[in-house]
């Protein structure tokens, strides 16, 4: 069972499927779509929400047990990704789009993540997808341009082996240069390597990497830590590779800079480190 608010009650997020076309047209950056279908997702998976319009909601749907990894505590993974298009000034979606994970693949994640990665005013969606033979990779979905279909925009390489996973840290301007970086821990139970990428002109470009960090234990239905923004620079909150210390990790001129924030005493110690105190 995954942590976070369940997807039950999604209907309250949407206007009627019979919404007049004129109401849908105000959003413009949508594609053909498949409607706001309320398909049940993995147990406990949560809806991502953003105050930025129009791509303001994202969630997983469908259930599959075809990928027998269970790294998140159960064997049920998502088969589809949905986004809700919310017109400016409104709180409910007027339109939805979706994509399928595709053959031999699932979305092996706790929740999608919404962030405007290219500064065009529309959120992209960050997810972890896994292939039954090649393991996990990070994927970016979104709209290439107004009126174009919601689609896969970019991805990292697959790790290369089944039952090998990555745990996202988050997305933010980590080095203060005005562009957004995306960070994750590659194989948090094995390689324990922090990898940082940047979405640039339709591709994910590697920025930096460093071993010796983790943010997930096998069976956890959550990923502790994340990114905090205290002052002028964003900082990643992760654990040392041996789970003894909470680490604050920054990015400066392409270099990973880590500092010790205190002892790791459980996931709560990582959550506490995210506050600006």
Coordinates of N, CA and C in Angstrom, one line a residue, residues 12 20 24 67 90 100 106 110 130 143 149 163 172 175 178 193 196 200-201 205 234 266 275:
X12 N -14.6 14.5 -8.1 CA -14.8 15.9 -7.6 C -13.9 16.9 -8.3
X20 N -18.9 21.9 -22.7 CA -18.9 22.4 -24.0 C -17.5 22.6 -24.6
X24 N -13.5 23.9 -23.1 CA -12.2 23.2 -23.2 C -11.2 24.0 -24.0
X67 N 4.7 -7.0 -13.5 CA 6.1 -6.7 -13.2 C 6.3 -7.0 -11.7
X90 N -10.0 28.5 -12.4 CA -10.9 27.4 -12.0 C -10.2 26.4 -11.2
X100 N -0.5 5.5 -22.2 CA -0.4 4.1 -21.7 C 1.1 3.9 -21.5
X106 N 5.5 -0.7 -17.0 CA 4.5 -0.1 -16.0 C 5.1 1.2 -15.5
X110 N 5.3 6.3 -6.9 CA 4.3 6.6 -5.9 C 3.3 7.7 -6.4
X130 N 9.1 1.4 -15.7 CA 10.0 0.2 -15.7 C 9.6 -0.8 -16.7
X143 N 3.3 18.4 -23.4 CA 2.8 18.9 -24.6 C 3.9 19.6 -25.4
X149 N -0.6 16.7 -29.1 CA -1.0 15.6 -28.1 C 0.0 15.5 -26.9
X163 N 14.2 -5.3 -12.3 CA 14.3 -5.2 -10.8 C 15.4 -4.3 -10.4
X172 N 14.2 21.3 -9.4 CA 14.3 22.7 -9.0 C 15.5 23.2 -9.7
X175 N 21.3 25.0 -9.2 CA 22.6 25.8 -9.2 C 22.4 27.3 -9.4
X178 N 18.9 29.7 -13.3 CA 17.6 30.0 -13.9 C 17.0 28.9 -14.7
X193 N 23.7 6.1 -6.2 CA 24.3 7.2 -6.9 C 23.3 8.3 -7.2
X196 N 21.9 13.9 -11.6 CA 21.2 15.2 -11.9 C 21.2 15.4 -13.4
X200 N 16.6 19.9 -21.8 CA 17.1 20.9 -22.7 C 16.7 20.6 -24.2
X201 N 15.8 21.4 -24.7 CA 15.4 21.2 -26.1 C 15.0 19.8 -26.5
X205 N 19.7 16.0 -20.5 CA 21.2 16.1 -20.6 C 21.8 15.9 -19.2
X234 N 18.5 26.1 -3.9 CA 17.8 24.9 -3.6 C 18.8 23.9 -3.1
X266 N 15.6 8.0 11.2 CA 14.4 7.5 10.6 C 13.9 8.4 9.5
X275 N 12.5 21.4 6.3 CA 12.0 22.8 6.8 C 13.2 23.7 6.9

